Every structure is written in C-alpha cells, then in structure tokens.
Short mmCIF file of C-alpha atoms (C1' of nucleotides) in Angstrom, two decimals:
data_model
loop_
_atom_site.label_atom_id
_atom_site.label_comp_id
_atom_site.label_asym_id
_atom_site.label_seq_id
_atom_site.Cartn_x
_atom_site.Cartn_y
_atom_site.Cartn_z
CA MET A 433 -15.72 23.16 33.98
CA SER A 434 -14.83 19.62 32.88
CA SER A 435 -18.20 17.83 33.66
CA THR A 436 -20.52 20.17 32.08
CA ARG A 437 -18.76 21.37 29.17
CA LEU A 438 -19.49 18.42 26.65
CA ARG A 439 -22.88 18.76 26.20
CA GLU A 440 -26.19 19.71 28.20
CA HIS A 441 -27.23 16.49 29.39
CA VAL A 442 -30.30 17.97 31.08
CA ASP A 443 -32.58 14.82 29.84
CA ALA A 444 -31.22 12.34 32.24
CA GLU A 445 -34.68 10.68 32.38
CA SER A 446 -35.06 11.03 28.73
CA LYS A 447 -37.25 8.33 27.23
CA LEU A 448 -35.08 8.91 24.10
CA ASP A 449 -32.65 6.35 25.28
CA GLU A 450 -29.37 8.33 25.76
CA ASP A 451 -27.22 5.10 24.95
CA THR A 452 -28.95 4.74 21.72
CA VAL A 453 -27.40 7.76 20.18
CA ASN A 454 -25.16 5.89 17.99
CA HIS A 455 -22.96 8.58 16.11
CA ARG A 456 -21.56 6.22 13.69
CA VAL A 457 -20.96 8.29 10.76
CA GLU A 458 -18.46 10.65 12.85
CA LEU A 459 -17.00 7.70 14.42
CA ARG A 460 -15.92 6.36 10.72
CA LEU A 461 -14.91 9.47 9.31
CA TRP A 462 -12.86 10.42 12.31
CA LEU A 463 -11.09 7.01 12.17
CA ARG A 464 -10.66 6.94 8.77
CA LEU A 465 -8.83 10.63 8.58
CA LEU A 466 -6.71 9.35 11.70
CA THR A 467 -5.74 6.10 9.53
CA CYS A 468 -4.93 8.33 6.55
CA ALA A 469 -2.79 10.88 8.31
CA ASN A 470 -0.88 7.88 10.31
CA LEU A 471 -0.18 6.00 6.86
CA ILE A 472 1.55 8.98 5.74
CA GLU A 473 3.04 10.16 8.77
CA ALA A 474 4.63 6.60 9.17
CA GLU A 475 6.12 6.51 5.85
CA ILE A 476 7.44 9.86 6.20
CA ARG A 477 9.12 9.12 9.37
CA LYS A 478 10.51 5.95 7.67
CA ARG A 479 12.14 7.80 4.93
CA LEU A 480 13.49 10.64 6.90
CA ARG A 481 15.19 7.77 8.87
CA GLU A 482 16.28 5.84 6.04
CA ASN A 483 17.42 8.57 3.79
CA PHE A 484 18.39 11.66 6.47
CA ASP A 485 18.69 10.03 9.41
CA THR A 486 16.94 12.70 11.30
CA THR A 487 12.94 12.45 12.45
CA LEU A 488 9.98 14.16 11.90
CA PRO A 489 10.28 16.90 14.58
CA ARG A 490 13.69 17.60 13.69
CA PHE A 491 12.50 18.29 10.17
CA ASP A 492 9.36 20.22 10.94
CA LEU A 493 11.62 22.53 13.59
CA MET A 494 13.96 23.25 10.71
CA ALA A 495 10.96 23.90 8.22
CA GLN A 496 10.11 26.45 10.51
CA LEU A 497 13.78 28.41 10.97
CA GLU A 498 14.13 28.12 7.05
CA ARG A 499 11.02 30.59 6.69
CA ALA A 500 12.71 32.69 9.54
CA PRO A 501 16.41 33.52 8.17
CA ASP A 502 16.98 36.09 10.65
CA GLY A 503 16.11 33.61 13.71
CA ILE A 504 13.07 33.22 15.68
CA LEU A 505 12.59 33.02 19.47
CA LEU A 506 11.96 29.64 21.29
CA GLY A 507 8.76 30.34 22.31
CA GLU A 508 7.39 31.53 18.80
CA LEU A 509 8.90 28.07 17.70
CA SER A 510 6.92 26.26 20.17
CA ARG A 511 3.70 28.14 19.20
CA ARG A 512 4.07 27.65 15.49
CA MET A 513 5.16 24.26 16.08
CA MET A 514 2.01 23.45 18.29
CA VAL A 515 4.37 21.54 20.81
CA SER A 516 5.08 22.45 24.38
CA ASN A 517 7.98 24.59 25.40
CA GLY A 518 9.79 21.98 27.04
CA ASN A 519 9.67 19.74 23.88
CA VAL A 520 11.36 22.67 21.69
CA THR A 521 14.13 22.63 24.28
CA GLY A 522 15.20 19.26 23.88
CA LEU A 523 14.77 19.32 19.99
CA VAL A 524 16.82 22.26 19.75
CA GLU A 525 19.45 20.61 22.10
CA ARG A 526 19.92 17.74 19.92
CA LEU A 527 19.63 19.86 16.63
CA VAL A 528 22.69 22.31 17.97
CA GLN A 529 24.59 19.34 19.16
CA GLU A 530 24.28 18.11 15.40
CA GLY A 531 25.70 21.36 14.12
CA LEU A 532 22.34 22.17 12.16
CA ILE A 533 21.03 25.04 13.76
CA GLU A 534 22.54 27.83 16.27
CA ARG A 535 21.12 29.30 19.20
CA GLN A 536 21.93 32.92 20.52
CA VAL A 537 20.61 34.67 23.60
CA SER A 538 18.91 37.72 22.77
CA GLU A 539 20.62 40.90 23.86
CA ARG A 540 17.89 43.13 24.61
CA ASP A 541 16.13 40.13 26.63
CA ARG A 542 18.51 37.63 28.35
CA ARG A 543 15.55 35.43 29.35
CA ALA A 544 15.21 34.72 25.38
CA ALA A 545 17.00 32.87 22.51
CA LEU A 546 17.06 33.08 18.99
CA VAL A 547 17.73 30.12 16.86
CA ARG A 548 18.65 29.81 13.33
CA LEU A 549 19.72 27.47 10.86
CA THR A 550 23.49 26.97 10.30
CA GLU A 551 24.64 27.27 6.81
CA ARG A 552 25.06 23.46 7.05
CA GLY A 553 21.67 23.42 8.33
CA ALA A 554 20.33 25.25 5.59
CA ALA A 555 22.18 23.09 2.76
CA VAL A 556 21.13 19.92 4.39
CA PHE A 557 17.17 21.12 5.28
CA ALA A 558 17.20 22.04 1.60
CA LYS A 559 17.71 18.63 0.34
CA MET A 560 15.56 17.22 2.72
CA ALA A 561 12.68 19.45 1.73
CA ARG A 562 13.04 18.48 -1.73
CA ALA A 563 12.92 15.07 -1.12
CA HIS A 564 9.83 15.13 1.24
CA SER A 565 8.07 16.98 -1.26
CA ASP A 566 8.33 14.50 -3.96
CA TRP A 567 7.47 12.05 -0.95
CA VAL A 568 4.39 13.64 -0.33
CA ALA A 569 3.55 13.76 -4.05
CA GLU A 570 4.00 10.31 -4.61
CA LEU A 571 2.03 9.06 -1.70
CA LEU A 572 -0.90 11.49 -3.18
CA ALA A 573 -0.40 10.60 -6.79
CA GLY A 574 -3.60 8.48 -7.08
CA LEU A 575 -5.57 11.42 -6.50
CA SER A 576 -6.21 13.96 -9.69
CA ALA A 577 -5.43 17.41 -8.93
CA GLN A 578 -9.20 18.26 -8.55
CA ASP A 579 -9.56 15.72 -6.30
CA GLN A 580 -6.53 16.99 -4.16
CA LYS A 581 -8.18 20.73 -4.27
CA ALA A 582 -11.87 19.38 -3.38
CA LEU A 583 -10.31 17.37 -0.47
CA TRP A 584 -8.36 20.21 0.57
CA SER A 585 -11.23 22.41 0.92
CA ARG A 586 -13.72 20.01 2.48
CA LEU A 587 -10.89 19.62 5.28
CA GLY A 588 -10.87 23.35 5.61
CA ASP A 589 -14.72 23.21 6.65
CA LEU A 590 -13.70 20.36 9.12
CA LYS A 591 -10.67 22.29 10.61
CA LEU A 592 -13.22 25.61 11.15
CA SER A 593 -15.71 22.71 12.84
CA VAL A 594 -12.77 21.58 14.95
CA ARG A 595 -11.76 24.96 15.74
CA VAL A 596 -15.50 26.34 17.06
CA ALA A 597 -15.77 23.17 18.98
CA THR A 598 -12.43 23.74 20.99
CA GLU A 599 -12.29 27.61 20.90
CA GLY A 600 -12.30 28.94 24.29
CA ASP A 601 -12.14 25.76 25.34
CA GLY A 602 -8.34 25.34 27.12
CA ASP A 603 -6.42 28.27 27.33
CA ALA A 604 -4.76 30.21 24.79
CA MET A 605 -5.90 28.15 21.98
CA ALA A 606 -5.49 30.96 19.64
CA GLN A 607 -2.53 28.92 17.78
CA PRO A 608 -1.51 29.99 14.32
CA ASP A 609 -2.42 27.39 11.75
CA PRO A 610 1.28 26.08 10.50
CA GLU A 611 -0.04 25.03 7.35
CA GLU A 612 -1.54 28.33 6.10
CA ASP A 613 1.60 30.21 6.55
CA ARG A 614 3.53 27.91 4.02
CA MET B 778 16.49 -0.32 -2.79
CA SER B 779 15.88 3.20 -1.07
CA SER B 780 17.68 5.28 -3.82
CA THR B 781 15.33 4.18 -6.76
CA ARG B 782 12.22 3.76 -5.04
CA LEU B 783 10.79 7.17 -4.99
CA ARG B 784 10.52 7.57 -9.29
CA GLU B 785 12.26 7.04 -12.25
CA HIS B 786 14.45 9.80 -12.63
CA VAL B 787 15.49 8.74 -15.97
CA ASP B 788 15.43 12.44 -17.26
CA ALA B 789 18.62 13.42 -14.85
CA GLU B 790 19.28 16.00 -17.72
CA SER B 791 15.94 16.88 -18.58
CA LYS B 792 15.73 20.50 -19.50
CA LEU B 793 12.47 20.90 -17.37
CA ASP B 794 14.70 22.03 -14.45
CA GLU B 795 13.88 19.53 -11.44
CA ASP B 796 14.22 22.18 -8.99
CA THR B 797 11.17 23.69 -10.49
CA VAL B 798 8.93 20.82 -9.47
CA ASN B 799 6.90 21.92 -6.60
CA HIS B 800 4.55 19.90 -5.21
CA ARG B 801 2.09 22.45 -3.86
CA VAL B 802 -0.75 21.20 -3.75
CA GLU B 803 0.06 17.90 -2.61
CA LEU B 804 2.07 19.83 0.28
CA ARG B 805 -0.88 21.94 1.35
CA LEU B 806 -3.34 19.02 1.09
CA TRP B 807 -1.04 17.05 3.44
CA LEU B 808 -0.44 19.94 6.08
CA ARG B 809 -4.09 20.46 6.18
CA LEU B 810 -4.82 16.63 6.75
CA LEU B 811 -2.42 16.41 9.43
CA THR B 812 -3.17 19.91 11.16
CA CYS B 813 -6.81 18.40 11.37
CA ALA B 814 -6.29 15.29 12.68
CA ASN B 815 -3.59 16.46 15.04
CA LEU B 816 -6.35 19.15 16.66
CA ILE B 817 -8.88 16.57 16.90
CA GLU B 818 -6.37 14.13 18.28
CA ALA B 819 -5.29 16.45 20.71
CA GLU B 820 -8.65 17.66 22.10
CA ILE B 821 -9.47 13.89 22.67
CA ARG B 822 -6.38 13.13 24.31
CA LYS B 823 -6.96 16.00 26.65
CA ARG B 824 -10.57 15.24 27.51
CA LEU B 825 -9.46 11.55 28.20
CA ARG B 826 -7.22 12.91 30.67
CA GLU B 827 -9.29 15.64 32.24
CA ASN B 828 -12.59 13.07 32.70
CA PHE B 829 -11.22 9.47 32.87
CA ASP B 830 -7.31 10.14 33.72
CA THR B 831 -6.21 8.10 30.87
CA THR B 832 -4.33 8.37 27.50
CA LEU B 833 -5.50 7.37 24.10
CA PRO B 834 -3.12 4.51 23.41
CA ARG B 835 -4.62 3.14 26.66
CA PHE B 836 -8.09 3.82 25.08
CA ASP B 837 -7.35 2.36 21.94
CA LEU B 838 -5.84 -0.78 23.22
CA MET B 839 -9.24 -1.14 25.41
CA ALA B 840 -11.36 -0.99 22.21
CA GLN B 841 -9.69 -3.65 20.72
CA LEU B 842 -10.17 -5.89 23.43
CA GLU B 843 -13.74 -4.80 23.84
CA ARG B 844 -14.33 -6.13 20.31
CA ALA B 845 -12.38 -9.90 21.17
CA PRO B 846 -14.45 -11.02 24.41
CA ASP B 847 -12.71 -13.97 24.35
CA GLY B 848 -9.50 -12.27 24.48
CA ILE B 849 -6.52 -11.56 21.91
CA LEU B 850 -3.05 -12.26 21.51
CA LEU B 851 -0.53 -9.73 21.85
CA GLY B 852 0.69 -10.13 18.64
CA GLU B 853 -2.70 -9.38 17.40
CA LEU B 854 -3.11 -6.67 19.25
CA SER B 855 0.14 -5.13 17.87
CA ARG B 856 -1.05 -5.46 14.17
CA ARG B 857 -4.49 -4.34 14.88
CA MET B 858 -3.37 -1.08 16.84
CA MET B 859 -0.67 -0.62 14.10
CA VAL B 860 2.33 -0.23 16.78
CA SER B 861 5.30 -2.23 17.42
CA ASN B 862 5.42 -5.34 19.99
CA GLY B 863 7.32 -3.69 22.52
CA ASN B 864 4.92 -0.75 22.71
CA VAL B 865 2.04 -3.00 23.42
CA THR B 866 4.21 -4.94 26.08
CA GLY B 867 4.23 -1.76 27.89
CA LEU B 868 0.84 -0.40 27.80
CA VAL B 869 -0.55 -3.84 28.63
CA GLU B 870 1.57 -3.88 31.98
CA ARG B 871 0.35 -0.57 32.81
CA LEU B 872 -3.36 -1.45 32.17
CA VAL B 873 -2.96 -4.88 34.29
CA GLN B 874 -1.63 -2.64 36.72
CA GLU B 875 -4.65 -0.46 37.01
CA GLY B 876 -6.92 -3.71 36.80
CA LEU B 877 -8.54 -2.57 33.70
CA ILE B 878 -7.31 -5.75 31.96
CA GLU B 879 -5.87 -9.24 32.38
CA ARG B 880 -3.23 -11.31 30.86
CA GLN B 881 -2.96 -14.63 30.59
CA VAL B 882 -0.51 -17.16 29.17
CA SER B 883 -1.65 -19.61 26.45
CA GLU B 884 -2.12 -23.29 27.71
CA ARG B 885 -1.28 -24.56 23.91
CA ASP B 886 1.49 -22.19 23.30
CA ARG B 887 3.21 -20.91 26.09
CA ARG B 888 5.25 -17.92 24.32
CA ALA B 889 1.83 -16.41 23.70
CA ALA B 890 -0.46 -14.51 26.04
CA LEU B 891 -3.94 -13.62 25.63
CA VAL B 892 -5.23 -10.41 27.17
CA ARG B 893 -9.09 -9.62 27.63
CA LEU B 894 -10.79 -6.92 29.93
CA THR B 895 -11.98 -7.52 33.25
CA GLU B 896 -15.42 -6.83 34.45
CA ARG B 897 -14.23 -3.47 36.07
CA GLY B 898 -12.37 -3.01 32.55
CA ALA B 899 -15.46 -3.23 30.29
CA ALA B 900 -17.32 -0.81 32.57
CA VAL B 901 -15.14 1.83 32.62
CA PHE B 902 -14.62 1.16 28.77
CA ALA B 903 -18.20 1.75 28.17
CA LYS B 904 -18.39 5.21 30.14
CA MET B 905 -15.32 5.98 28.05
CA ALA B 906 -16.41 4.98 24.70
CA ARG B 907 -19.70 6.62 25.01
CA ALA B 908 -17.86 10.25 25.87
CA HIS B 909 -15.55 9.57 23.17
CA SER B 910 -18.07 9.12 20.56
CA ASP B 911 -20.02 12.15 21.83
CA TRP B 912 -16.87 14.33 21.49
CA VAL B 913 -16.20 13.39 18.17
CA ALA B 914 -19.72 14.07 17.24
CA GLU B 915 -19.21 17.31 18.95
CA LEU B 916 -15.72 18.05 16.97
CA LEU B 917 -17.54 17.26 13.62
CA ALA B 918 -20.89 18.94 14.37
CA GLY B 919 -19.87 21.84 11.99
CA LEU B 920 -20.25 19.42 9.02
CA SER B 921 -23.47 18.01 7.74
CA ALA B 922 -24.37 14.28 7.45
CA GLN B 923 -23.75 14.97 3.63
CA ASP B 924 -20.70 16.57 3.89
CA GLN B 925 -19.30 13.89 6.51
CA LYS B 926 -19.99 11.03 4.13
CA ALA B 927 -18.29 13.10 0.98
CA LEU B 928 -15.20 13.56 3.24
CA TRP B 929 -15.18 9.88 4.38
CA SER B 930 -15.31 8.78 0.65
CA ARG B 931 -12.57 11.08 -0.80
CA LEU B 932 -10.30 9.81 2.30
CA GLY B 933 -11.01 6.51 1.11
CA ASP B 934 -9.37 7.34 -2.29
CA LEU B 935 -6.41 8.81 -0.56
CA LYS B 936 -6.06 5.90 1.60
CA LEU B 937 -5.85 3.53 -1.01
CA SER B 938 -3.39 5.96 -3.01
CA VAL B 939 -1.33 6.07 -0.19
CA ARG B 940 -1.52 2.28 0.13
CA VAL B 941 -0.47 1.82 -3.40
CA ALA B 942 2.33 4.14 -3.21
CA THR B 943 3.73 1.94 -0.03
CA GLU B 944 2.66 -1.49 -0.54
CA GLY B 945 5.72 -3.87 -1.31
CA ASP B 946 7.43 -0.84 0.45
CA GLY B 947 8.61 -2.24 3.45
CA ASP B 948 8.34 -5.77 5.38
CA ALA B 949 4.82 -7.02 5.97
CA MET B 950 2.50 -4.06 4.87
CA ALA B 951 -0.24 -6.31 5.07
CA GLN B 952 -1.78 -4.46 8.05
CA PRO B 953 -5.43 -4.48 8.47
CA ASP B 954 -7.31 -1.43 8.39
CA PRO B 955 -8.58 -0.72 12.09
CA GLU B 956 -11.06 1.43 11.25
CA GLU B 957 -12.93 -0.73 9.05
CA ASP B 958 -13.54 -3.38 11.57
CA ARG B 959 -15.41 -1.11 13.47
"C1'" DC C 1085 14.49 -37.30 17.47
"C1'" DC C 1086 17.20 -33.27 16.51
"C1'" DG C 1087 19.18 -29.27 15.09
"C1'" DA C 1088 17.42 -25.02 11.75
"C1'" DA C 1089 14.37 -21.69 11.17
"C1'" DT C 1090 10.34 -19.51 12.72
"C1'" DT C 1091 7.60 -17.35 15.83
"C1'" DA C 1092 5.83 -14.70 20.11
"C1'" DG C 1093 7.00 -11.46 23.22
"C1'" DT C 1094 10.63 -8.79 26.13
"C1'" DT C 1095 14.37 -5.75 26.75
"C1'" DT C 1096 16.93 -1.80 25.94
"C1'" DA C 1097 18.53 2.45 24.18
"C1'" DA C 1098 17.14 6.49 22.15
"C1'" DG C 1099 14.20 9.75 21.28
"C1'" DG C 1100 9.43 12.73 21.52
"C1'" DT C 1101 5.67 14.49 24.05
"C1'" DT C 1102 3.62 16.44 27.98
"C1'" DA C 1103 1.76 19.01 32.37
"C1'" DA C 1104 3.52 21.10 36.10
"C1'" DA C 1105 7.09 23.10 39.05
"C1'" DG C 1106 10.55 26.39 38.85
"C1'" DG C 1107 14.34 29.84 37.96
"C1'" DA C 1108 15.74 34.00 35.86
"C1'" DA C 1109 14.81 38.39 33.55
"C1'" DA C 1110 11.67 41.92 32.24
"C1'" DT C 1111 7.62 44.63 33.24
"C1'" DC C 1112 4.07 46.82 35.92
"C1'" DG C 1113 1.94 49.69 39.40
"C1'" DC C 1114 2.18 52.42 42.68
"C1'" DG D 97 12.35 52.78 42.88
"C1'" DC D 98 10.51 48.41 44.19
"C1'" DG D 99 7.61 44.49 45.29
"C1'" DA D 100 4.18 41.87 42.61
"C1'" DT D 101 3.13 40.03 38.31
"C1'" DT D 102 4.50 38.06 34.13
"C1'" DT D 103 7.26 36.24 30.31
"C1'" DC D 104 10.82 33.19 28.42
"C1'" DC D 105 12.89 29.42 29.19
"C1'" DT D 106 14.30 24.69 31.36
"C1'" DT D 107 13.85 20.66 34.65
"C1'" DT D 108 11.38 17.09 35.96
"C1'" DA D 109 8.89 12.86 35.82
"C1'" DA D 110 5.90 10.05 33.52
"C1'" DC D 111 4.48 8.20 29.41
"C1'" DC D 112 4.62 6.78 24.41
"C1'" DT D 113 7.31 4.75 20.69
"C1'" DT D 114 10.71 2.90 17.85
"C1'" DA D 115 14.20 0.00 16.03
"C1'" DA D 116 17.33 -3.99 17.31
"C1'" DA D 117 18.60 -7.71 19.72
"C1'" DC D 118 17.45 -10.94 22.69
"C1'" DT D 119 15.09 -15.10 24.95
"C1'" DA D 120 12.08 -18.83 24.82
"C1'" DA D 121 9.14 -21.66 22.73
"C1'" DT D 122 7.35 -23.92 18.70
"C1'" DT D 123 7.47 -26.03 14.05
"C1'" DC D 124 9.96 -28.21 10.22
"C1'" DG D 125 12.99 -30.82 7.31
"C1'" DG D 126 15.12 -34.69 7.61
#
DNA sequence: CCGAATTAGTTTAAGGTTAAAGGAAATCGC
DNA sequence: GCGATTTCCTTTAACCTTAAACTAATTCGG
C-alpha cells in the first residue's frame, strides 16, 4: 500500500522529465501556512507558561472538558483532541495531580474512565480561556473582520482538500473536527 | 511587562462588560488554521516514517543543509529552524549516527561546529524532497492555482499581523522566515 | 595582557508525542 | 455458557522539545 498510494508513476520512462515537476506554489503555500501556525502557537504556549504556568496540551484538554460538564471518556477525549490514547493518559495524570480535573472509573464498564473538571479546574480554566481568546484576537488584529472571514472560508476549502486526499488513507480517519464543535 | 502587554485595559470600569467581549471570529479562524496545519503535518510525518523511516525534524534539518553546501553553524541552523540550540544538538547527533550528515569543529573558532550533508545524505535527501513535494501537491490538489495564490497572499497578511503583535515581545524575535528563503 | 562580558554548544530536567505491545473487561457467536 | 474478538486504557521505548544552567572559547576594555 505504501509504495503506490502516492500517485501512479506509470510513466517511469516518460519524456516529460519527472524531476522537473516542481510544485513550487504548493510548497510555498504549505510553508507559509506552517509558519503562521507555528508563530501563533509558539506565542500562545509562551503566554500560557508565563501567565498560568501551564501548557497548550493541558489547556486543550481542559477546553474539551469544559464543553462536557458531565464528564467524558478518555477515548472520546483522545479522539476529540486528535492525539493518541497514551498521550491522554499522561496528560490526565498530571492534571489530576494538579487538582484541576478528576477521573472516575465508570460503573457500568470498568475498563472505561470518565474525566471532568473539578470546581477549581473550571474556575482556573475560565480565566485562562478569557486570556487565550484575547491573545488570539490580539495576534490577528492586523486583519479586518472581512479578511478573517475570507481566510476562514478559504481554509475550509483547504481542509476539505486535505481530507479528500487523506481519507481512507490510514485507519479510522473519521476524526471529528475539533474546531467545528466550538 | 507581562501584565500590561496584552492591551490597555484602561476601561476597567467600563459599562461595556468586559466578559462579553467574545472574539469568536478570531478564535474560529485560529482553530481552523491549526486544524489545517495539523492535518497536513500529521500526514507528512506519517509518510516520512512509512516511506523513509525518518521524521519531520530530521527532514527539515537536512533541507536546511541542502541549501548550504559549504556547511552551516549549529547556531545558524537553530535560528533557521526556529528551534532551540539544545534541540539541534540532539538532532545532529542522530543524523551523524545515521551517516547522513557530518559535523566538523571550526578551525578559526573552536567553540563552533559546521555541519553539512554527506554524499549519501544528499542523495537520500534528494529522494525525500521529491516525494515530499509531491505529497504536499497532492494534499493541496483540491485548490486551484488561483486559490492557492490567494490563500498564500492572505496568509502573508496574517503573518505580518502576528509579527507586529509579537515583535519586541520576547527576546531576539528577529527570526528569519524559513519559507521566504526557499 | 587580563579580567569581564559575550558567544557557541551541550547538558539536564521536565514534559509532549507516538506506535506498538499488553492487560483487563465487555461483547459476540455459537 | 464460553471461547474468540473487540474495546478501553496503560505501559514502554524512542524521539522531539524547551528553558535554564553550565562549559569552554572568544572578544572587549582598559
């Protein structure tokens, strides 16, 4: 599966020299997209650390819990965060340690565990979420509301393009999109 | 510095309830941008692993070296990759181990070390770069060349916005933009 | 020259991340 | 019922990443 899934390179002998196929536009777009995401993410990580002594993954996890007041299973959490199970195990461990979330083995299914914010966790998260929201707005302040919407829309096309290109690709790619739920 | 650098909250007593300031558009844009970047990055990481048994950071490092045939100092490498010095130390170590790059202590300054691709490293990278380029093009294939250019352009505005909002922020934020050099 | 400050890299401690292997509970098919 | 399979989660090994502390070499000011 891995050797042929890229493209059909049936034209191995093609006169249209394969080496000259230079996807410059695509590459430049991808690199700029990555730069933007990295710049913003780095700044947010830095501020979370400086202002709240926490990390982005922890913040993201708590954001998921805030939207599920009745708790959520670890597996579901893992799916929504788009990270591995093992990753969630560790994050949850640390947040429980900090007293910001609590975990509770399910009654009906003793393999499963529910996690939810503690009261303190909810209070702390509320503060962080406000700040986070302000930070993002500050970083994007150079774009008009119109520009922002236009960009958002175009990124929707991009997302679709990527999904189409990768679907059926790996196993269980039916990952729910975290952003749309917000 | 950290408490006032966000915004001037001079209107602490403002009747326009601060809590109701909901930067929804900005947040949605940021989340979608992040989703797009993560989807593409995850797919590229996966393919690098499956097809070349390597990682994105290693690929990125080699990409920098390919553009500097005469070698490059570790510090400069760190700056161009926008990662910490210590990070580069480890990556270089592993790539040297694999025989893909070589390091050489500078004659004139015995603190400094030059790294460059080995012959084998250059050959391996050439293959990877071709594949990588094809992958990116494949993932973005759903967008017309026009859409791609438009998106690239808008992301330029975004990048500028972020740079303006963060400049002077931390120390030495004058990081050269990796993408523009390409 | 020589002490102070700067600069290039490394080390360390802590954490985030994954794939793969594994343990334990629940479910499925007879 | 009960063995096989699936599902939920944890563990492990390896890697990536950073900030902060550190080492060693260079440069700067007298």
